[in-house]
mmCIF file of C-alpha atoms and ligand atoms in Angstrom:
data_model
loop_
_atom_site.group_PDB
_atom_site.id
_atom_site.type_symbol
_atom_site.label_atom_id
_atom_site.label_comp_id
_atom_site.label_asym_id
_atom_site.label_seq_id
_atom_site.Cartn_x
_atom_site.Cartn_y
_atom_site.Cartn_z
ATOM 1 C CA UNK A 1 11.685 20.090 -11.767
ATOM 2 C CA UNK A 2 8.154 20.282 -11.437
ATOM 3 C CA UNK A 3 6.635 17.388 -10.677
ATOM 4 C CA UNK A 4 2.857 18.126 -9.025
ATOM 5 C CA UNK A 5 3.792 17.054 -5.908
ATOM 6 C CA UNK A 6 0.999 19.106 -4.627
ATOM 7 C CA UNK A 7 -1.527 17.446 -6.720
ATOM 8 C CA UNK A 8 -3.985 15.316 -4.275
ATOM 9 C CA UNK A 9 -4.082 11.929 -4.881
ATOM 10 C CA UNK A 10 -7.505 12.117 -3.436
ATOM 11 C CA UNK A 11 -8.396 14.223 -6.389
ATOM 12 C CA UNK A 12 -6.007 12.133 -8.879
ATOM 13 C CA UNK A 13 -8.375 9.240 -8.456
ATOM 14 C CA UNK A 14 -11.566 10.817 -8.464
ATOM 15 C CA UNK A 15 -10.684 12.625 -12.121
ATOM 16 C CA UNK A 16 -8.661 9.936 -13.970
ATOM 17 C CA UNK A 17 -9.767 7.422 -15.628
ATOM 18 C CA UNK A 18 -7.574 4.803 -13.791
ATOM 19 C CA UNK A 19 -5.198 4.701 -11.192
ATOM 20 C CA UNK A 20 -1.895 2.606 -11.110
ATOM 21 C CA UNK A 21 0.132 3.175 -8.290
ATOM 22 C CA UNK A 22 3.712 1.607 -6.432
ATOM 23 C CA UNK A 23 4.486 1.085 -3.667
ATOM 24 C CA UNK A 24 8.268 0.377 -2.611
ATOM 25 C CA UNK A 25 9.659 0.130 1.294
ATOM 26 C CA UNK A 26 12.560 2.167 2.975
ATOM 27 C CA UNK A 27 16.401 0.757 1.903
ATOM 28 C CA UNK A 28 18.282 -0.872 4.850
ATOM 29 C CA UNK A 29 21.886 -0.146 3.080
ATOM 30 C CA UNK A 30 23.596 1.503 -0.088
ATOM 31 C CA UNK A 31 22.919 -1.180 -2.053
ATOM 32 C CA UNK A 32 19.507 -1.574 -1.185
ATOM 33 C CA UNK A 33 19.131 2.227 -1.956
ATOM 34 C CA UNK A 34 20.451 1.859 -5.621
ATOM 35 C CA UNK A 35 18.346 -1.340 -6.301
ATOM 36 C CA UNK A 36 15.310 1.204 -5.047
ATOM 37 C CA UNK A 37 16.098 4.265 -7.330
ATOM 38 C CA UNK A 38 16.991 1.450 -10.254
ATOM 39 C CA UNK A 39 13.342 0.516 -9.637
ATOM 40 C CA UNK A 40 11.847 3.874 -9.530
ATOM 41 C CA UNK A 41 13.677 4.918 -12.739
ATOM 42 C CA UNK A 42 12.726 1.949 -14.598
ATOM 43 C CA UNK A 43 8.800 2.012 -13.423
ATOM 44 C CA UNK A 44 8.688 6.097 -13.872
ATOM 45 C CA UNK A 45 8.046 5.812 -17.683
ATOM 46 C CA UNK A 46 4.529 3.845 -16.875
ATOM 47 C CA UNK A 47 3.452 7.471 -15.563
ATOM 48 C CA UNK A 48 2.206 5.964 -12.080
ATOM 49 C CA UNK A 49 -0.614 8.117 -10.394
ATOM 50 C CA UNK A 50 1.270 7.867 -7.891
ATOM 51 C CA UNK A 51 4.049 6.041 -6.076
ATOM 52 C CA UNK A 52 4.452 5.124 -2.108
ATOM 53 C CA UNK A 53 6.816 4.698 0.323
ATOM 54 C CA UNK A 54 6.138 2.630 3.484
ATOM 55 C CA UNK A 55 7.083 3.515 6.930
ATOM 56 C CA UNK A 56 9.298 0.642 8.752
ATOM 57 C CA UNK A 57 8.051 -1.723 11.162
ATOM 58 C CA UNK A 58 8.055 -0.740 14.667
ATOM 59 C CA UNK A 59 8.257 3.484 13.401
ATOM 60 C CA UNK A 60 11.522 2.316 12.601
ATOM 61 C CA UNK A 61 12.270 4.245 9.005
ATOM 62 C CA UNK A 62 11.142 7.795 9.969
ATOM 63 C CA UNK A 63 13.987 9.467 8.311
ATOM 64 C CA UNK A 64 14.644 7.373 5.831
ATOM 65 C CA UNK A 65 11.138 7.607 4.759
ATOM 66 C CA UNK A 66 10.676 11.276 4.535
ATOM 67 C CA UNK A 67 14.373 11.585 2.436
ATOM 68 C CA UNK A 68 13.256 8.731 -0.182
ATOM 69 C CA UNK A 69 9.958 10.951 -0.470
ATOM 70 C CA UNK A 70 11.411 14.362 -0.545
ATOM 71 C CA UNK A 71 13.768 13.377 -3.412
ATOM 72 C CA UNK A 72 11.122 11.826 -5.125
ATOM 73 C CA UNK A 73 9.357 14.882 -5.209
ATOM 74 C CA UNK A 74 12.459 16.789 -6.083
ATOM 75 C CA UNK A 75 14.310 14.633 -8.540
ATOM 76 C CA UNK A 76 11.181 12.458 -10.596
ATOM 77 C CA UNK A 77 8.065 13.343 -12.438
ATOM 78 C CA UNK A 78 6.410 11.010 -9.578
ATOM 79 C CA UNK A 79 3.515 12.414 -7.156
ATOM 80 C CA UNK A 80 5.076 10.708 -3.715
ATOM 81 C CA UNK A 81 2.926 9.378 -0.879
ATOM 82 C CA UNK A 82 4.625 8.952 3.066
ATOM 83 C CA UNK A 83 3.344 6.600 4.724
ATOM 84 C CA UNK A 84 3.216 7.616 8.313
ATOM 85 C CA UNK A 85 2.242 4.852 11.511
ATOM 86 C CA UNK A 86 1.678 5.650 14.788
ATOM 87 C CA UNK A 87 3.889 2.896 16.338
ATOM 88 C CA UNK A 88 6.324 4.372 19.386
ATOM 89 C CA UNK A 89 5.632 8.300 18.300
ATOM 90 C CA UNK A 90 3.713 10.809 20.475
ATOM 91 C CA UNK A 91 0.547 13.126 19.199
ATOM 92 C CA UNK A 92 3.611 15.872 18.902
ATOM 93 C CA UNK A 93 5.925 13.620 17.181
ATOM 94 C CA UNK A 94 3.513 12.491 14.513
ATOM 95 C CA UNK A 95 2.707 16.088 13.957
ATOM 96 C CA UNK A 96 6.321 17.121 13.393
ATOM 97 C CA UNK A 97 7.029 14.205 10.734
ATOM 98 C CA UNK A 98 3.696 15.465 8.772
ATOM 99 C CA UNK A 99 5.245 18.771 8.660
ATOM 100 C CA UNK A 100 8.472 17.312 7.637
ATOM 101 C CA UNK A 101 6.704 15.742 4.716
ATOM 102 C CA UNK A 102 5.145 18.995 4.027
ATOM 103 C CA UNK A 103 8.840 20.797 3.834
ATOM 104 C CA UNK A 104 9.886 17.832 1.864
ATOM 105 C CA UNK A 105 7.189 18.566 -0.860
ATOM 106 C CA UNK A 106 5.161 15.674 0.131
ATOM 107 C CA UNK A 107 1.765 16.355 0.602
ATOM 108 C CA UNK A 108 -0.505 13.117 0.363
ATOM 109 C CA UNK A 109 0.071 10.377 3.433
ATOM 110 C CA UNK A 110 -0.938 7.298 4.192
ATOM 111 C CA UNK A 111 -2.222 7.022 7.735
ATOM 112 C CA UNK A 112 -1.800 3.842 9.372
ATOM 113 C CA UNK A 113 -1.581 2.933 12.690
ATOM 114 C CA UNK A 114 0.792 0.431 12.227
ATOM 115 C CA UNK A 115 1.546 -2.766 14.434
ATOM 116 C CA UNK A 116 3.269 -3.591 17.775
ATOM 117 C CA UNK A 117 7.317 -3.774 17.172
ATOM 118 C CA UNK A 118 6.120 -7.425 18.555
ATOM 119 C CA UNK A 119 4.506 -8.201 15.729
ATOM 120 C CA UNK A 120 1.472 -7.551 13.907
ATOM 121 C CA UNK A 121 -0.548 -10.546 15.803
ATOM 122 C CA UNK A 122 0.889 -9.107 19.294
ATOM 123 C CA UNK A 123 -1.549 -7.275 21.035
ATOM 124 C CA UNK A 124 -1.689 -3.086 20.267
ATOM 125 C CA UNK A 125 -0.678 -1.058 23.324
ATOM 126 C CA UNK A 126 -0.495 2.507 22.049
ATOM 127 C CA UNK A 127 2.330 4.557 23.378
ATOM 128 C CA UNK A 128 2.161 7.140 25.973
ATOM 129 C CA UNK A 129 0.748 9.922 24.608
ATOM 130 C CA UNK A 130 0.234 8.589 21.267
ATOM 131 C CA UNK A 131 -2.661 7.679 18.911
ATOM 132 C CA UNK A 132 -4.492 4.589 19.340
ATOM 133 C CA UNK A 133 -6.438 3.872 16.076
ATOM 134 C CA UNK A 134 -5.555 5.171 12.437
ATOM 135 C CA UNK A 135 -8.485 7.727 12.334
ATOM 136 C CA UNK A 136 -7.156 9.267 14.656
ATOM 137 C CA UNK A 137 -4.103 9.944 12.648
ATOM 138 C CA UNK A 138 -6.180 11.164 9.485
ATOM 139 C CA UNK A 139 -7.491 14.054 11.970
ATOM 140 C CA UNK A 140 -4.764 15.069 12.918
ATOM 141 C CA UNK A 141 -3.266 15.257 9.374
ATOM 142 C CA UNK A 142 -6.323 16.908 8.533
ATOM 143 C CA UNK A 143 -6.084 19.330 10.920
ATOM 144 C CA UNK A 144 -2.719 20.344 9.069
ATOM 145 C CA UNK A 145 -4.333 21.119 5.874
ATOM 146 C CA UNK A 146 -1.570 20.238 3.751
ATOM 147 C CA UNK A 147 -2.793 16.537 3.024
ATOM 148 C CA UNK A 148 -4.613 14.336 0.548
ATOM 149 C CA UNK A 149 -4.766 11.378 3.569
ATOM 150 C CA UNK A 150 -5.165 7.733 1.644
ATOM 151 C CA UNK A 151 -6.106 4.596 4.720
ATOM 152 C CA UNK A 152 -5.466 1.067 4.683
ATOM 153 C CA UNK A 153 -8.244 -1.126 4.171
ATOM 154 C CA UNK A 154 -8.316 -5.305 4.413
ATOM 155 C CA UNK A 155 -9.985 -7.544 1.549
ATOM 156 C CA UNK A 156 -10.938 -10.477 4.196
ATOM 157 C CA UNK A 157 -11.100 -7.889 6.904
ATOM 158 C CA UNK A 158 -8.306 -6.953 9.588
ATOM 159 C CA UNK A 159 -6.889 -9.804 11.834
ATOM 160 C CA UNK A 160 -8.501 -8.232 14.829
ATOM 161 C CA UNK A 161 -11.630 -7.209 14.031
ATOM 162 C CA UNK A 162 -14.640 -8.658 15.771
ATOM 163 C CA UNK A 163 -16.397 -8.536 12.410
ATOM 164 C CA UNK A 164 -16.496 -8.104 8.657
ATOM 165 C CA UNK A 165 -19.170 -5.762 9.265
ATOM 166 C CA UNK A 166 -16.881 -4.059 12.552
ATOM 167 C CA UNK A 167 -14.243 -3.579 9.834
ATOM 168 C CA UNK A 168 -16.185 -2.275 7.263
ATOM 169 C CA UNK A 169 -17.280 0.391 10.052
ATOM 170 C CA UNK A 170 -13.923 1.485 10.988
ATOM 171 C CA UNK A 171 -13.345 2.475 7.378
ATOM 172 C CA UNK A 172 -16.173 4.386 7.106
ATOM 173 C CA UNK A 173 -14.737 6.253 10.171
ATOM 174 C CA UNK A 174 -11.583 7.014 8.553
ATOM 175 C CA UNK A 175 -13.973 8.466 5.864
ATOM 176 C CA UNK A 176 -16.074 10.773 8.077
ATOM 177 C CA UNK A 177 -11.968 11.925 10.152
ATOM 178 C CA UNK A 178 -11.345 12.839 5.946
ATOM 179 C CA UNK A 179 -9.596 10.183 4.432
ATOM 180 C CA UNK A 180 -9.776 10.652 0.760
ATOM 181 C CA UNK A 181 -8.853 7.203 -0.456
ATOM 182 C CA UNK A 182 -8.365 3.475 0.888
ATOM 183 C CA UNK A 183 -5.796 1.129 -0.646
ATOM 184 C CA UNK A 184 -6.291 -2.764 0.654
ATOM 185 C CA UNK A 185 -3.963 -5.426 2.114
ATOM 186 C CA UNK A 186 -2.722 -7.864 -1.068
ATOM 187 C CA UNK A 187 -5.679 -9.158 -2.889
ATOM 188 C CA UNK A 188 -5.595 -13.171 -3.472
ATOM 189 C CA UNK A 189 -9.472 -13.030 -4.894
ATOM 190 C CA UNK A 190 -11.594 -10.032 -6.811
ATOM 191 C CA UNK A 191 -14.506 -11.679 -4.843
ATOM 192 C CA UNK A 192 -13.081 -10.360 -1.595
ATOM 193 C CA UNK A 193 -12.272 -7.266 -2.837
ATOM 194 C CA UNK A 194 -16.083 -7.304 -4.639
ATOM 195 C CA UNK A 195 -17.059 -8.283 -1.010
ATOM 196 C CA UNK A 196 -15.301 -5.411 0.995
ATOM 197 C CA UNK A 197 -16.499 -2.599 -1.855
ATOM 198 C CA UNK A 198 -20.249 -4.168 -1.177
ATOM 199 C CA UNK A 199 -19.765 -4.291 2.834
ATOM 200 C CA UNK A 200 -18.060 -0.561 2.537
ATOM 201 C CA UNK A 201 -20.724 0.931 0.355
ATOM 202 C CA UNK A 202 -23.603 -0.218 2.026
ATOM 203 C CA UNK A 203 -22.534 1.803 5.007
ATOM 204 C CA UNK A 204 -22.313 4.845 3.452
ATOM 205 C CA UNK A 205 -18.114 4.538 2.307
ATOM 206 C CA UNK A 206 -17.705 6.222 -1.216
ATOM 207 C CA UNK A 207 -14.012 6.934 -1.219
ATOM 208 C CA UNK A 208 -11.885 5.104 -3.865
ATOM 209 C CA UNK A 209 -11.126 1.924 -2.641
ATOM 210 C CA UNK A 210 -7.821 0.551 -4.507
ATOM 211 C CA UNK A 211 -6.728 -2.924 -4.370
ATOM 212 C CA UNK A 212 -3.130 -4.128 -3.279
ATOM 213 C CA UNK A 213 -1.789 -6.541 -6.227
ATOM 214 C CA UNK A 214 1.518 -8.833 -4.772
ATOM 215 C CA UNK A 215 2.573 -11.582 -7.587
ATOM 216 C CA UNK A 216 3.043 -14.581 -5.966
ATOM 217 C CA UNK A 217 7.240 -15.605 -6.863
ATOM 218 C CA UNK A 218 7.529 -17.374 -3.823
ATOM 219 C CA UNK A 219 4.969 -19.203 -2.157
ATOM 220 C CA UNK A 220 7.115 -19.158 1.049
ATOM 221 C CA UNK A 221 7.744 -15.965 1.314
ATOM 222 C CA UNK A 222 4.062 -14.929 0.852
ATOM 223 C CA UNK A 223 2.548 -17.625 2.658
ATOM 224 C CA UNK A 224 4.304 -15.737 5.821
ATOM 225 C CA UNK A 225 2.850 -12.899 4.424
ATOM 226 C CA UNK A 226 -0.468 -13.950 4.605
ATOM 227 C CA UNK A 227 -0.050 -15.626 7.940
ATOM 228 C CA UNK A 228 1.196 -12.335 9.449
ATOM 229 C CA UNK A 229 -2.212 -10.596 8.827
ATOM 230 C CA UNK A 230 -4.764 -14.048 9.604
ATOM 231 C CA UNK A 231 -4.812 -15.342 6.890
ATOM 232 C CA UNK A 232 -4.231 -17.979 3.699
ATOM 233 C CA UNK A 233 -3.343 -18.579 0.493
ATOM 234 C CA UNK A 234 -5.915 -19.662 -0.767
ATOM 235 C CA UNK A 235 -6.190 -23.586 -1.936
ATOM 236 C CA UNK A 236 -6.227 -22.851 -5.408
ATOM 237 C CA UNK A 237 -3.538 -20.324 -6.066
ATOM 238 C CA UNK A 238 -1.596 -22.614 -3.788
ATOM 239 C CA UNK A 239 -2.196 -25.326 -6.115
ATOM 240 C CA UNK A 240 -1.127 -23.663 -9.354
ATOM 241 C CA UNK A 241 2.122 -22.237 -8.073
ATOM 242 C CA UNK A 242 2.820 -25.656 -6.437
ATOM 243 C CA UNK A 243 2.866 -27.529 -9.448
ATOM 244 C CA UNK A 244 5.563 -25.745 -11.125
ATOM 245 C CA UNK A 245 7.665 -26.198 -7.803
ATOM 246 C CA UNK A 246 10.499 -27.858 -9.521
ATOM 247 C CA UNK A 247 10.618 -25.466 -12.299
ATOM 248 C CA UNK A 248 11.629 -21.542 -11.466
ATOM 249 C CA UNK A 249 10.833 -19.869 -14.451
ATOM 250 C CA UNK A 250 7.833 -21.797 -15.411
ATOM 251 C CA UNK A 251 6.390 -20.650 -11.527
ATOM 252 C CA UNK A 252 7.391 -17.169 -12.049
ATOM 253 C CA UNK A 253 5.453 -17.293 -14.861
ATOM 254 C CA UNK A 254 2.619 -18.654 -13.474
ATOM 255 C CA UNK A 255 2.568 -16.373 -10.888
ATOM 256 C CA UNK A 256 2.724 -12.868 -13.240
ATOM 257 C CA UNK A 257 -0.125 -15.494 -14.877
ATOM 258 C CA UNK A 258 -2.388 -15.246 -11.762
ATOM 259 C CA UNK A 259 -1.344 -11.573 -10.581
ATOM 260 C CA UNK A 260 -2.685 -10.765 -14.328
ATOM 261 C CA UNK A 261 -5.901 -12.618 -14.096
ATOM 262 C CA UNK A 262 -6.336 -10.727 -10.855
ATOM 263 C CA UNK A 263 -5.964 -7.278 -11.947
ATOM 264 C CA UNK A 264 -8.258 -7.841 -14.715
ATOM 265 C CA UNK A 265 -10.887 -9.184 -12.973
ATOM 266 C CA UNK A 266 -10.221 -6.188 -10.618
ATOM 267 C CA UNK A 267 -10.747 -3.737 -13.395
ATOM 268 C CA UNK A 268 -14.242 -5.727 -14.979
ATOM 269 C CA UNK A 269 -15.187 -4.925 -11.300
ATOM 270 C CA UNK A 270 -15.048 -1.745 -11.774
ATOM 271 C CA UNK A 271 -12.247 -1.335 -9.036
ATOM 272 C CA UNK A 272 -10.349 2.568 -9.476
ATOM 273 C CA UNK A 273 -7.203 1.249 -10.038
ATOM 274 C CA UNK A 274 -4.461 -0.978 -9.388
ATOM 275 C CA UNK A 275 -1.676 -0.688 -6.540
ATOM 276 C CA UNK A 276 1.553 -2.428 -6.967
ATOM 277 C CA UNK A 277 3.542 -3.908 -3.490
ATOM 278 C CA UNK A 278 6.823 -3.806 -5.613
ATOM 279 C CA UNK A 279 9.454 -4.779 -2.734
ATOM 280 C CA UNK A 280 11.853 -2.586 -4.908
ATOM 281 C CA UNK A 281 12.050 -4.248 -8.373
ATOM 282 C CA UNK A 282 10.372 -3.228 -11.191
ATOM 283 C CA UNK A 283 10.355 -6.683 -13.290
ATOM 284 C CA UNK A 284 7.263 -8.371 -11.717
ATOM 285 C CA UNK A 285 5.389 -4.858 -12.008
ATOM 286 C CA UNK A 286 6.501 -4.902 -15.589
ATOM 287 C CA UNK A 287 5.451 -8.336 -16.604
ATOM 288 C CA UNK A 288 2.249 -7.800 -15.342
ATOM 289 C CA UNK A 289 1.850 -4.692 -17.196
ATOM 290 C CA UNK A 290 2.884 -6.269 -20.177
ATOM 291 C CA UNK A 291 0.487 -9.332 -19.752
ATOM 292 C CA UNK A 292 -2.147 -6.370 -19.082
ATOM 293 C CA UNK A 293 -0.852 -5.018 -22.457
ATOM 294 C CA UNK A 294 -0.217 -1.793 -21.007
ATOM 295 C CA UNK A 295 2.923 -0.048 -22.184
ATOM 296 C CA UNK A 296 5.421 2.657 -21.772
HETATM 297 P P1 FAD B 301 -6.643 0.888 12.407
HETATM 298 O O1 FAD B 301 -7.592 1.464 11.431
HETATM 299 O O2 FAD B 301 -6.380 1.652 13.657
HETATM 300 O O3 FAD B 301 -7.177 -0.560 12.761
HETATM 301 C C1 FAD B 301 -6.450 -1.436 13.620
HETATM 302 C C2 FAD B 301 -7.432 -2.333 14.393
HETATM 303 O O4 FAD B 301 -8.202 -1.531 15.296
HETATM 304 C C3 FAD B 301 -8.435 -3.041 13.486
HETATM 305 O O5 FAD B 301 -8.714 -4.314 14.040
HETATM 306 C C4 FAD B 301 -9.664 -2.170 13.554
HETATM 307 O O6 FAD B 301 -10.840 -2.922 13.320
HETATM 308 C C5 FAD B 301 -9.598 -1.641 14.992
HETATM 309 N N1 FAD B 301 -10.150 -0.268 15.107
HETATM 310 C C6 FAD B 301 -9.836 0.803 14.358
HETATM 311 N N2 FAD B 301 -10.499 1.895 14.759
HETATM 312 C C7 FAD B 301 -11.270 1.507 15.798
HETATM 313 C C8 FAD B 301 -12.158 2.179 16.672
HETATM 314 N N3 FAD B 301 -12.427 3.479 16.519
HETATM 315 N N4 FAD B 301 -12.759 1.456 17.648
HETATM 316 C C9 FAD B 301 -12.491 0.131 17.812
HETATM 317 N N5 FAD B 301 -11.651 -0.556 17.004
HETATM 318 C C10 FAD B 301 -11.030 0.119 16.031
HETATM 319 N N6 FAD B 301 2.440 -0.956 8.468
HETATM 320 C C11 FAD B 301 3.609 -0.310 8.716
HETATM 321 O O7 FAD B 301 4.215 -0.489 9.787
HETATM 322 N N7 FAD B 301 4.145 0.566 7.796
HETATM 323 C C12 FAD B 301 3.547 0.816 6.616
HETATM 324 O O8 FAD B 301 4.035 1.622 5.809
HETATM 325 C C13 FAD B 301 2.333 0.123 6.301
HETATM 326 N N8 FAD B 301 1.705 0.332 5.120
HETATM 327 C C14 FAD B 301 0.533 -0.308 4.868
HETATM 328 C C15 FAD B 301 -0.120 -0.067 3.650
HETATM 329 C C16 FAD B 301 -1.310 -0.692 3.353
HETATM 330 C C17 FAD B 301 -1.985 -0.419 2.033
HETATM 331 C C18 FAD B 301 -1.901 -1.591 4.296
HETATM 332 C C19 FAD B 301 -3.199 -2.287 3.969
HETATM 333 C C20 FAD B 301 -1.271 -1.841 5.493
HETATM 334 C C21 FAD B 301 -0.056 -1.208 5.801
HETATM 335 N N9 FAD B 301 0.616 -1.414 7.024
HETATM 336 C C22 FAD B 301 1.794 -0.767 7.287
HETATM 337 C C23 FAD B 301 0.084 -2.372 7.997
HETATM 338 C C24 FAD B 301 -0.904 -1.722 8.997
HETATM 339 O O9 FAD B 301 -0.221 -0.783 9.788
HETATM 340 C C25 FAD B 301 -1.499 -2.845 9.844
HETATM 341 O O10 FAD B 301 -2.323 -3.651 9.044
HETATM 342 C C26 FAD B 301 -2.220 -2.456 11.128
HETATM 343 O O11 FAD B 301 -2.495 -3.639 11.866
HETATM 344 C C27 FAD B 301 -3.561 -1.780 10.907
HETATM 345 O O12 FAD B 301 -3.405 -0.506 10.514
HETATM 346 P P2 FAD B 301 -4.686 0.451 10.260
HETATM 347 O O13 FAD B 301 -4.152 1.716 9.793
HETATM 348 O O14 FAD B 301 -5.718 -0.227 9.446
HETATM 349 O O15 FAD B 301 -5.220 0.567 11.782
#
C-alpha cells in the first residue's frame, strides 16, 4: 500500500493548513499490542498528519519501536514517526537504529535524548561513547539524509535548565543541527505555550512548534506526570477535576471539557497543530475531536 511514508513531516506542517498528530508508546505484551493496533485503526479515519511512536524508557523498546513503525508504514495510510533517545546506545548504535528506520520505511524521527534509566530527575551521565545532548542526535540523523528530524520542546521549560531563556536557546540549537519541527511536553495552559513560541521566536526559532495535548482522566496518574518533569498541575485545573471526584463519568467529562478548551485556545493562538499523547486508546482523542467538532 502506499502510504507516503517518505513524505517529511517537516514539510507536512509547513504546507497544510493544520496539523493533528498521535502519539502512542511501545506494547509490553499481546494484549497490549492489540489494544494499540485497535487504537490506530479506530484513530486512522481522522487522517492524522502524522502518528508517533515513543522509544521506551531507559532505550528499552528499540525493537519494538522500529516493528510498530515499519508496519505502520507498511500496513496503514499513516505517515509514522520513531522516536529515537540516546539513553545506553553508542554514536554507532544510534546510527544503525536510524538506518533500521530507514529499511523499515520510516523516514521522519524524533530525536530526544531521553532520561537516565534512574529517572528523569536523576542526574544525565551519557554513556560511553554516546551522545550527550539531543542536538547532537539531529546531526547525526542529518548526516544520514533520509530524515525529516522533529525535537522535543518544554511549555514551562525543561526540569534542568538554568533558565527559560537557557531553554529557549537549546531549541534554537536543535534548529541550526536541522531539526525541522518541535512538539512540547503536555500543555496545562495556552499561555505557556504563547510564552515558549514568544521566548523561541525572539531568538531567531521559526520551526513549527506543536503543542502536546494529555486529557486529564486521572488526576493521579497525571499529577506524577507532571511531577516527573518539575512541575504542577496547575491550581485551577486541579480544582475542576477535583470536584467531580466522587463522580467518574461526570470527571471524564470534565476533563475532555478542559483538554477541549485547551486545544482551542491553542488554535486562536495560532499554534500549527495539535499533538495527541494517546497512551493507546482512541476514545479520549475522539471526544475531544468531537467537542472540537471535527469529524471522520
Ligand atoms: P536535550 O535537548 O538534550 O535537553 C536535555 C537537557 O540538557 C535540558 O536541560 C537542556 O536545557 C540541556 N541541554 C541541551 N543541550 C545543551 C547544550 N548544548 N548545552 C548545555 N545544556 C544543554 N523520552 C523517552 O525516553 N522516549 C521517548 O520516546 C520520548 N518522547 C518524548 C516526546 C516529546 C514530545 C517530549 C517533549 C519528550 C519526550 N521524551 C521521551 C522525554 C525526553 O527524553 C526528556 O524530556 C529528556 O529529559 C529531554 O530530552 P531532550 O531531547 O529535550 O534533551
Amino acid at each position: 500500500m502506499e502510504n507516503g511514508t517518505r513524505l517529511s513531516i517537516g514539510q507536512l506542517i509547513r504546507d497544510g493548513e493544520r496539523s493533528f498528530s498521535f502519539e502512542f508508546f511501545p506494547p509490553r505484551d499481546e494484549a497490549g499490542e492489540e489494544q494499540l493496533w485497535q487504537a490506530i485503526r479506530e484513530l486512522e479515519p481522522y487522517r492524522p498528519t502524522f502518528v508517533s511512536v515513543t522509544y521506551g524508557a531507559g532505550g528499552s523498546s528499540r525493537d519494538t519501536t522500529v516493528r510498530i513503525t515499519g508496519r505502520i508504514a507498511r500496513e496503514t495510510s499513516m505517515v509514522p514517526m520513531g522516536h529515537l533517545t540516546c539513553v545506553g546506545h553508542t554514536r554507532e548504535e544510534l546510527a544503525g537504529i536510524l538506518a533500521d528506520y530507514a529499511a523499515a520505511g520510516v523516514h521522519n524521527v524524533l530525536a530526544l535524548r531521553g532520561d537516565p534509566k534512574e529517572g528523569p530527575r536523576a542526574p544525565w551521565t551519557p554513556t560511553e561513547g554516546g551522545l550527550t545532548h539531543a542536538c547532537e542526535l539531529v546531526d547525526l540523523a542529518r548526516e544520514q539524509g533520509l530524515f525529516s528530524i522533529g525535537v522535543a520542546a518544554f511549555p514551562e521549560g525543561h526540569p534542568s535548565a538554568d533558565s527559560l531563556q537557557e531553554d529557549a536557546e537549546v531549541l534554537l540549537a536543535k534548529q541550526r543541527a536541522g531539526a525541522e519541527f518541535a512538539i512540547t511536553d503536555m500543555v496545562f495552559r495556552a499561555s505557556d505555550y504563547a510564552g515558549l513560541v514568544e521566548r523561541a521566536g525572539a531568538l531567531g526559532v521559526e520551526i513549527p512548534i506543536l503543542p502536546g495535548i494529555m486529557p486529564i482522566l486521572n488526576l493521579r496518574q497525571v499529577s506524577r506526570m507532571a511531577e516527573l518533569s518539575g512541575r504542577e498541575v496547575p491550581a485551577e485545573l486541579r480544582e475542576r477535576i477535583e470536584a467531580h471526584a466522587d463522580d467518574p463519568t461526570a470527571l471524564r467529562a470534565e476533563g475532555i471539557r478542559i483538554a477541549a478548551e485547551l486545544c482551542e485556545d491553542l488554535l486562536a493562538l495560532g499554534a500549527p497543530g495539535l499533538h495527541f499523547y494517546t497512551l493507546n486508546r482512541s476514545k479520549a482523542t475522539r471526544e475531544i475531536f468531537a467537542a472540537l467538532r471535527i469529524t471522520v
